Amino acid sequence: MSTIRYRRSSAIGLVYVAPALLFVGFLTLYPFAELIVMSFYNSSLLGGSSFTGFNNYVKAWNDAFVWNALRFTLKYTLFITPILMGLGYLAALLTAGEQRLQKLTRGIIFLPVVIGLGSSSLLWFWLFDSQVGLFNKLLQDLHVISAPLVWFGDAELGLWAVIISIVWKVVGFGMILFVAGIQAIPHEIQEAAMIDGTGYWQRVRRITLPLTYRTIMLATLISAIGSMLAFEQFYIMTAGGPTNKTISSVYWIYTNSFTYFKLGYGATLSIILMSIIFAATAVQITLTRQQRDR
Amino acid sequence: MTTQRTKRLALVAVALMAMPAFAWAENLTMWVRDSGATLTTRVIDHWNKTHPGDPITLSVIPHDQMVTKFATAAAAGEGPDLLSLDLIFMPDFMKAGFIKDITDLMAKNPNIKKVVQAHLDLATYKKRLYGVPFTPDNSILLYNKALFKQAGLDPEKPPTTSGEILAAARKIRKLGPDIYGWYFSGSCPGCNIFTMAPQMWAAKGTVVLPAGCEAEPLKGESIKQVLTNYRTMWKEGLIPQGAKVDPGANFMSVFMSGKIGMQGSGNFAVGLLKEKAPNIDFGIAFLPGPNKGDASSFAGGDVLTIPAASKHAAKALEVLNWVLTDDPQLEVYAKTGNLPSRTDLAKNKYFDADPRLTKTAQALAVAQTPWTFHFNDMSNDNSSPWIEMLQTAIFEGDVDGAIAKAKKRMKQIQCE
Amino acid sequence: MSHANVAKAPALAARPRAAPERRTARRSRYLLGALCCAIIAIMLFPIVVAFFASIKTSSAAMATPPTYLPSQLSIESYLHIYHYQAGLPTYLFNSLGVASIAIVLCLLLSVSAGYGLARFKIPFKEPLFLLLLSGMMIPYQALLTPLYLLYVKLGLQQTLFGLALIHTALQLPFSIFLMRSSFEAVPRELEEAAVVDGCNSFETLWRVFLPAAIPGMVTVALFAFVNSWNEFIAALIFMNKESTFTIPIMLVSSRIGHYGMVDWGALQAGVLISIVPCVLVYVFLQKYYVSGFLNGAIK
């Protein structure tokens, strides 16, 4: 049953992969290679560029903004990832069945995933506005707060405003991944546990969670990478404020490359950020693999 | 399953997509930022009507990305035939060689001697001219006459010093829990370089943004005085809480609610208020400095330039010449309540109808504009030392520390 | 992948339920139902109030303090957007055009690459796969300037086709990942059967894999559409003429007045206009989703 010639043919396989490879090579890897080269020059979009070796990297090391942005981005990632994964998983547990209400809820939770991040951020920017926004009004009407909050006037509140908006937009994505994982669990296992008299949450802890472990790791990884690369939501909602306290790493890269025209330095910052993400991903994947092989 | 016809249609569509969009249209192309689109559209429409053989196609670019987009295009030898550029960005682009030198071409135009000096200064680099004033605007003090009357202040005697602003704001605040004395957009760097900085440089010898590495940034007592004035107003609750985070989105709308006594604003407020909030009885005054007799304004707006990569420079030059003639200056600018670039036309029949417009034109005479490189980095960008200084001084209270830190950062940017 | 055992129904039915258990079961079902309804309300709230704001008059939309419902209906915000600069139809055409090309390219490239990676023994398969995925880790804003200069050399700047290429490149890593997982989930027996029938690799792809991977392809199409439709920065930098601008650019420009003052009504109208097509595409494609469309991805 295994002597199928074409299946073993690596040549044909390569033919199938080649178009995508060329495409990615041309439109992603080539500019990326240019980026690496640019990071060793102090080129400016306004003209003029000279080789500066590792100067840009040293400059980044000494740049307080780089460290603050990194700290902030890590903080954001560490806050939002558990929230997204936790709420996503709970939503998946709630809606994993086949009843109509469950399917409807699932569909509606997923709905914000298909609208753009820019549109969503503008929408929440308006909702959180202290003069014309309805979020404050809602909270006041529900008697949660007595006076309107100035969400973007405080770095912590601003961070939470962004987190709330992103959770609304993205929780459906994790939920769908988890629903797929949960639905793949064979029913016999669930029944066996029910007959044994195990409670619902115990079942979740002992059966559902372990059997969806890979999904959870995958979803967490994708979510974390996305959060480390967060930019648009901060650009639109907080504009990095107040006093530059909510600038994310990519926001600082954008500012340097596009506002200050410092292409070389912007390239350096991109390389640094990517290396961090790449290293973290490699560690995570290795740990997952070890866990699985155990 | 696709039929032959569908396949053919699809091919045509793809072919259309692949053609550069300008293949068949040889119109003059022009870019303008979204915040200036209204007036510019009127001017260009007027040109198109009077010059049907040489139509201009206008493209509106989001103002936050205008500089990036132009720089990217220019670096690649691309771009429009005409560019309406915020004058504060001229120094960088003139230095980079992205804009055409029009000194000799303009020398024969008599109108060039009669225009706003501040604009000409910003369009000049090493004694060469690179653009003409296009859509000037300037900053003024806007105040609510009704609230003044209620607070016992003379509505025809607006404040003439920072101290008088503070006193008036205090009186107006007492009128009610949701009535405030002053407003400003606390997270809008551009709004404040427009309205706060003139109060600082109204005191002679003050330098807010330095012209280069050798000049000292933020020089002068008035910097601290004005910041302290704002700080006092904030601390005493004379300014609405929402002002802290307003990135400019509510630059006009809060005043239009009729609950603000005074704020720094622009000449465009006159037309806007008459149209969108006709119930408000408002007055216009010069932005005062800390000391009696000091007043100033920010001469802002766009200049019209010809990018170096323009493919129709000769035709574009015609537009530059035309823009300064009487017809558009009066029939488009003045008629719609906008400042004409020609100072000799400041007194005209349209402005005479509303003395407030005349006041805005007079403010142009005392207006200045900082000439500096890296204006964006220094001031308008959201991470700039300018806005950081404002927010730290006014909302956190450390005025001296804020000024010192900003001086250091500005020096660093200029001398890099 | 093991299949669900249909024996579950008899097993459950065989166990008699006591009366109090039934009551608890019903109560918890109502509670869960109520929870679902609450969640639906929360998730829809932002969009619903945005819609109400977009049908207020322009000045009412800027009012402080705000109200939920409009006191007076008006479509002036929508009219403002419709007539803005080149006009809404132009922007819609551009956005749709770019998105369509991006979908087609994404599908072609990711189906092909996913098939190769899933079913063939290629040397260095894993590193290759990681290379293709690496695109997901690059902050793409940084790549835009080198890309722009490259495009100028190729004459691709200012073309909608060129923009679609960039959108495709952005979506490709995720799409390849999805298609590879979908193809890996196809049972070997089906493939063997086709081979026995004498099909070559392409015929097998066409007859066996594609029909089996429709949910995966639908997902690729959906995400390619949504991400292309909403992409802002590349669309802005690469296009020079108003007539080639896309919806997100219009959305950003149309709401701005002097010194960043925002026309809130126009903003809402713009946001809704940009949301509606994505929602329509999503609802339309829903029926192709088998529940658990990402089953393969979780192996």
Short mmCIF file of N, CA, C and O in Angstrom, two decimals, chain A residues 45-109:
data_model
loop_
_atom_site.label_atom_id
_atom_site.label_comp_id
_atom_site.label_asym_id
_atom_site.label_seq_id
_atom_site.Cartn_x
_atom_site.Cartn_y
_atom_site.Cartn_z
N LEU A 45 14.95 58.66 4.65
CA LEU A 45 14.11 58.75 3.47
C LEU A 45 14.34 60.07 2.75
O LEU A 45 14.08 60.21 1.57
N LEU A 46 14.84 61.06 3.47
CA LEU A 46 15.07 62.37 2.87
C LEU A 46 16.39 62.40 2.12
O LEU A 46 16.82 63.44 1.67
N GLY A 47 17.04 61.25 2.02
CA GLY A 47 18.28 61.22 1.26
C GLY A 47 19.49 61.11 2.16
O GLY A 47 19.46 61.50 3.32
N GLY A 48 20.52 60.54 1.64
CA GLY A 48 21.76 60.44 2.41
C GLY A 48 21.79 59.15 3.20
O GLY A 48 20.88 58.85 3.95
N SER A 49 22.84 58.39 3.02
CA SER A 49 22.97 57.19 3.82
C SER A 49 24.43 56.80 3.82
O SER A 49 25.12 56.88 2.82
N SER A 50 24.92 56.40 4.99
CA SER A 50 26.32 55.98 5.07
C SER A 50 26.40 54.77 5.98
O SER A 50 25.57 54.58 6.87
N PHE A 51 27.41 53.97 5.74
CA PHE A 51 27.56 52.74 6.50
C PHE A 51 27.95 53.06 7.93
O PHE A 51 28.86 53.84 8.18
N THR A 52 27.23 52.48 8.88
CA THR A 52 27.57 52.78 10.27
C THR A 52 27.79 51.53 11.09
O THR A 52 27.80 51.57 12.32
N GLY A 53 27.90 50.40 10.44
CA GLY A 53 28.16 49.18 11.19
C GLY A 53 27.10 48.91 12.23
O GLY A 53 25.91 49.02 11.96
N PHE A 54 27.52 48.61 13.43
CA PHE A 54 26.58 48.26 14.49
C PHE A 54 26.08 49.47 15.28
O PHE A 54 25.40 49.29 16.29
N ASN A 55 26.39 50.67 14.80
CA ASN A 55 25.98 51.87 15.52
C ASN A 55 24.51 51.91 15.86
O ASN A 55 24.12 52.26 16.96
N ASN A 56 23.67 51.52 14.88
CA ASN A 56 22.23 51.56 15.12
C ASN A 56 21.84 50.64 16.26
O ASN A 56 20.96 50.95 17.05
N TYR A 57 22.50 49.49 16.32
CA TYR A 57 22.17 48.55 17.38
C TYR A 57 22.57 49.09 18.75
O TYR A 57 21.85 48.95 19.73
N VAL A 58 23.74 49.75 18.78
CA VAL A 58 24.18 50.37 20.03
C VAL A 58 23.20 51.46 20.42
O VAL A 58 22.80 51.60 21.58
N LYS A 59 22.79 52.24 19.41
CA LYS A 59 21.85 53.33 19.67
C LYS A 59 20.55 52.78 20.24
O LYS A 59 19.98 53.33 21.18
N ALA A 60 20.09 51.63 19.68
CA ALA A 60 18.86 51.04 20.18
C ALA A 60 19.02 50.60 21.63
O ALA A 60 18.11 50.74 22.45
N TRP A 61 20.18 50.06 21.94
CA TRP A 61 20.45 49.61 23.31
C TRP A 61 20.31 50.77 24.28
O TRP A 61 19.81 50.63 25.39
N ASN A 62 20.77 51.96 23.84
CA ASN A 62 20.75 53.12 24.73
C ASN A 62 19.47 53.94 24.65
O ASN A 62 19.33 54.93 25.35
N ASP A 63 18.57 53.52 23.77
CA ASP A 63 17.37 54.33 23.55
C ASP A 63 16.30 53.96 24.58
O ASP A 63 15.76 52.85 24.54
N ALA A 64 15.97 54.87 25.46
CA ALA A 64 14.99 54.58 26.51
C ALA A 64 13.65 54.20 25.91
O ALA A 64 12.94 53.34 26.43
N PHE A 65 13.29 54.84 24.79
CA PHE A 65 12.01 54.55 24.17
C PHE A 65 11.92 53.08 23.77
O PHE A 65 10.86 52.46 23.88
N VAL A 66 13.03 52.50 23.29
CA VAL A 66 13.01 51.10 22.86
C VAL A 66 12.67 50.20 24.04
O VAL A 66 11.81 49.32 23.93
N TRP A 67 13.33 50.44 25.17
CA TRP A 67 13.09 49.60 26.34
C TRP A 67 11.67 49.80 26.88
O TRP A 67 10.99 48.84 27.22
N ASN A 68 11.24 51.07 26.94
CA ASN A 68 9.88 51.32 27.42
C ASN A 68 8.85 50.65 26.53
O ASN A 68 7.89 50.05 27.00
N ALA A 69 9.07 50.75 25.22
CA ALA A 69 8.12 50.15 24.29
C ALA A 69 8.09 48.64 24.47
O ALA A 69 7.03 48.02 24.49
N LEU A 70 9.27 48.05 24.64
CA LEU A 70 9.33 46.60 24.81
C LEU A 70 8.64 46.18 26.09
O LEU A 70 7.82 45.24 26.11
N ARG A 71 8.92 46.92 27.16
CA ARG A 71 8.29 46.61 28.45
C ARG A 71 6.78 46.70 28.31
O ARG A 71 6.04 45.83 28.76
N PHE A 72 6.33 47.76 27.66
CA PHE A 72 4.90 47.96 27.52
C PHE A 72 4.27 46.85 26.68
O PHE A 72 3.21 46.32 27.01
N THR A 73 4.94 46.50 25.57
CA THR A 73 4.40 45.46 24.70
C THR A 73 4.32 44.12 25.44
O THR A 73 3.33 43.40 25.32
N LEU A 74 5.35 43.81 26.23
CA LEU A 74 5.33 42.57 27.00
C LEU A 74 4.19 42.60 28.01
O LEU A 74 3.46 41.63 28.18
N LYS A 75 4.04 43.75 28.66
CA LYS A 75 2.96 43.88 29.64
C LYS A 75 1.61 43.64 28.97
O LYS A 75 0.78 42.88 29.46
N TYR A 76 1.42 44.27 27.83
CA TYR A 76 0.18 44.11 27.09
C TYR A 76 -0.05 42.65 26.73
O TYR A 76 -1.13 42.10 26.96
N THR A 77 1.01 42.00 26.20
CA THR A 77 0.88 40.60 25.81
C THR A 77 0.56 39.72 27.00
O THR A 77 -0.32 38.86 26.93
N LEU A 78 1.25 39.95 28.11
CA LEU A 78 1.03 39.11 29.29
C LEU A 78 -0.35 39.32 29.90
O LEU A 78 -0.91 38.41 30.50
N PHE A 79 -0.91 40.53 29.75
CA PHE A 79 -2.26 40.76 30.27
C PHE A 79 -3.30 40.13 29.36
O PHE A 79 -4.21 39.45 29.80
N ILE A 80 -3.16 40.41 28.05
CA ILE A 80 -4.28 40.08 27.17
C ILE A 80 -4.33 38.61 26.78
O ILE A 80 -5.41 38.08 26.54
N THR A 81 -3.20 37.94 26.71
CA THR A 81 -3.21 36.55 26.24
C THR A 81 -4.02 35.63 27.15
O THR A 81 -4.88 34.89 26.66
N PRO A 82 -3.80 35.65 28.48
CA PRO A 82 -4.63 34.79 29.33
C PRO A 82 -6.11 35.15 29.23
O PRO A 82 -6.97 34.27 29.24
N ILE A 83 -6.40 36.45 29.14
CA ILE A 83 -7.81 36.86 29.04
C ILE A 83 -8.43 36.28 27.77
O ILE A 83 -9.51 35.69 27.80
N LEU A 84 -7.74 36.46 26.65
CA LEU A 84 -8.25 35.96 25.38
C LEU A 84 -8.42 34.45 25.41
O LEU A 84 -9.44 33.92 24.98
N MET A 85 -7.41 33.75 25.90
CA MET A 85 -7.47 32.30 25.91
C MET A 85 -8.52 31.79 26.89
O MET A 85 -9.30 30.90 26.58
N GLY A 86 -8.55 32.42 28.08
CA GLY A 86 -9.52 32.00 29.08
C GLY A 86 -10.95 32.21 28.62
O GLY A 86 -11.77 31.29 28.61
N LEU A 87 -11.24 33.44 28.20
CA LEU A 87 -12.60 33.73 27.75
C LEU A 87 -12.94 32.91 26.51
O LEU A 87 -14.07 32.42 26.36
N GLY A 88 -11.98 32.75 25.62
CA GLY A 88 -12.21 31.97 24.41
C GLY A 88 -12.56 30.54 24.75
O GLY A 88 -13.47 29.95 24.17
N TYR A 89 -11.83 29.98 25.71
CA TYR A 89 -12.09 28.60 26.08
C TYR A 89 -13.45 28.46 26.74
O TYR A 89 -14.21 27.53 26.45
N LEU A 90 -13.78 29.38 27.64
CA LEU A 90 -15.09 29.33 28.29
C LEU A 90 -16.19 29.45 27.25
O LEU A 90 -17.20 28.73 27.28
N ALA A 91 -16.00 30.39 26.30
CA ALA A 91 -17.00 30.55 25.25
C ALA A 91 -17.12 29.27 24.44
O ALA A 91 -18.21 28.88 24.05
N ALA A 92 -15.98 28.60 24.20
CA ALA A 92 -16.02 27.37 23.43
C ALA A 92 -16.78 26.29 24.20
O ALA A 92 -17.60 25.57 23.63
N LEU A 93 -16.54 26.18 25.51
CA LEU A 93 -17.25 25.20 26.31
C LEU A 93 -18.75 25.45 26.26
O LEU A 93 -19.57 24.53 26.17
N LEU A 94 -19.09 26.73 26.29
CA LEU A 94 -20.51 27.09 26.29
C LEU A 94 -21.18 26.77 24.96
O LEU A 94 -22.34 26.31 24.93
N THR A 95 -20.46 27.00 23.86
CA THR A 95 -21.13 26.94 22.56
C THR A 95 -20.69 25.78 21.69
O THR A 95 -20.95 25.77 20.50
N ALA A 96 -20.01 24.78 22.27
CA ALA A 96 -19.47 23.72 21.42
C ALA A 96 -20.52 22.75 20.91
O ALA A 96 -20.23 21.91 20.08
N GLY A 97 -21.75 22.84 21.39
CA GLY A 97 -22.75 21.87 20.99
C GLY A 97 -23.38 22.20 19.65
O GLY A 97 -22.93 23.08 18.93
N GLU A 98 -24.44 21.48 19.34
CA GLU A 98 -25.08 21.67 18.04
C GLU A 98 -26.42 22.36 18.11
O GLU A 98 -27.09 22.51 17.10
N GLN A 99 -26.83 22.79 19.32
CA GLN A 99 -28.12 23.46 19.41
C GLN A 99 -28.09 24.78 18.68
O GLN A 99 -27.06 25.42 18.55
N ARG A 100 -29.26 25.24 18.23
CA ARG A 100 -29.33 26.45 17.43
C ARG A 100 -28.81 27.66 18.17
O ARG A 100 -28.08 28.47 17.60
N LEU A 101 -29.19 27.79 19.44
CA LEU A 101 -28.74 28.96 20.19
C LEU A 101 -27.23 28.96 20.32
O LEU A 101 -26.57 29.99 20.23
N GLN A 102 -26.68 27.76 20.49
CA GLN A 102 -25.23 27.67 20.61
C GLN A 102 -24.55 28.09 19.32
O GLN A 102 -23.58 28.85 19.33
N LYS A 103 -25.08 27.61 18.22
CA LYS A 103 -24.46 27.97 16.93
C LYS A 103 -24.58 29.47 16.68
O LYS A 103 -23.65 30.11 16.17
N LEU A 104 -25.75 30.03 17.04
CA LEU A 104 -25.96 31.46 16.84
C LEU A 104 -24.97 32.26 17.68
O LEU A 104 -24.32 33.19 17.19
N THR A 105 -24.85 31.87 18.96
CA THR A 105 -23.92 32.58 19.84
C THR A 105 -22.50 32.50 19.29
O THR A 105 -21.77 33.48 19.26
N ARG A 106 -22.12 31.30 18.85
CA ARG A 106 -20.80 31.11 18.28
C ARG A 106 -20.57 32.04 17.10
O ARG A 106 -19.56 32.71 16.98
N GLY A 107 -21.59 32.07 16.22
CA GLY A 107 -21.46 32.91 15.04
C GLY A 107 -21.31 34.37 15.40
O GLY A 107 -20.53 35.10 14.80
N ILE A 108 -22.05 34.82 16.43
CA ILE A 108 -22.00 36.24 16.77
C ILE A 108 -20.72 36.58 17.51
O ILE A 108 -20.17 37.66 17.33
N ILE A 109 -20.23 35.67 18.32
CA ILE A 109 -18.95 35.95 19.00
C ILE A 109 -17.85 36.05 17.94
O ILE A 109 -16.91 36.83 18.08
#
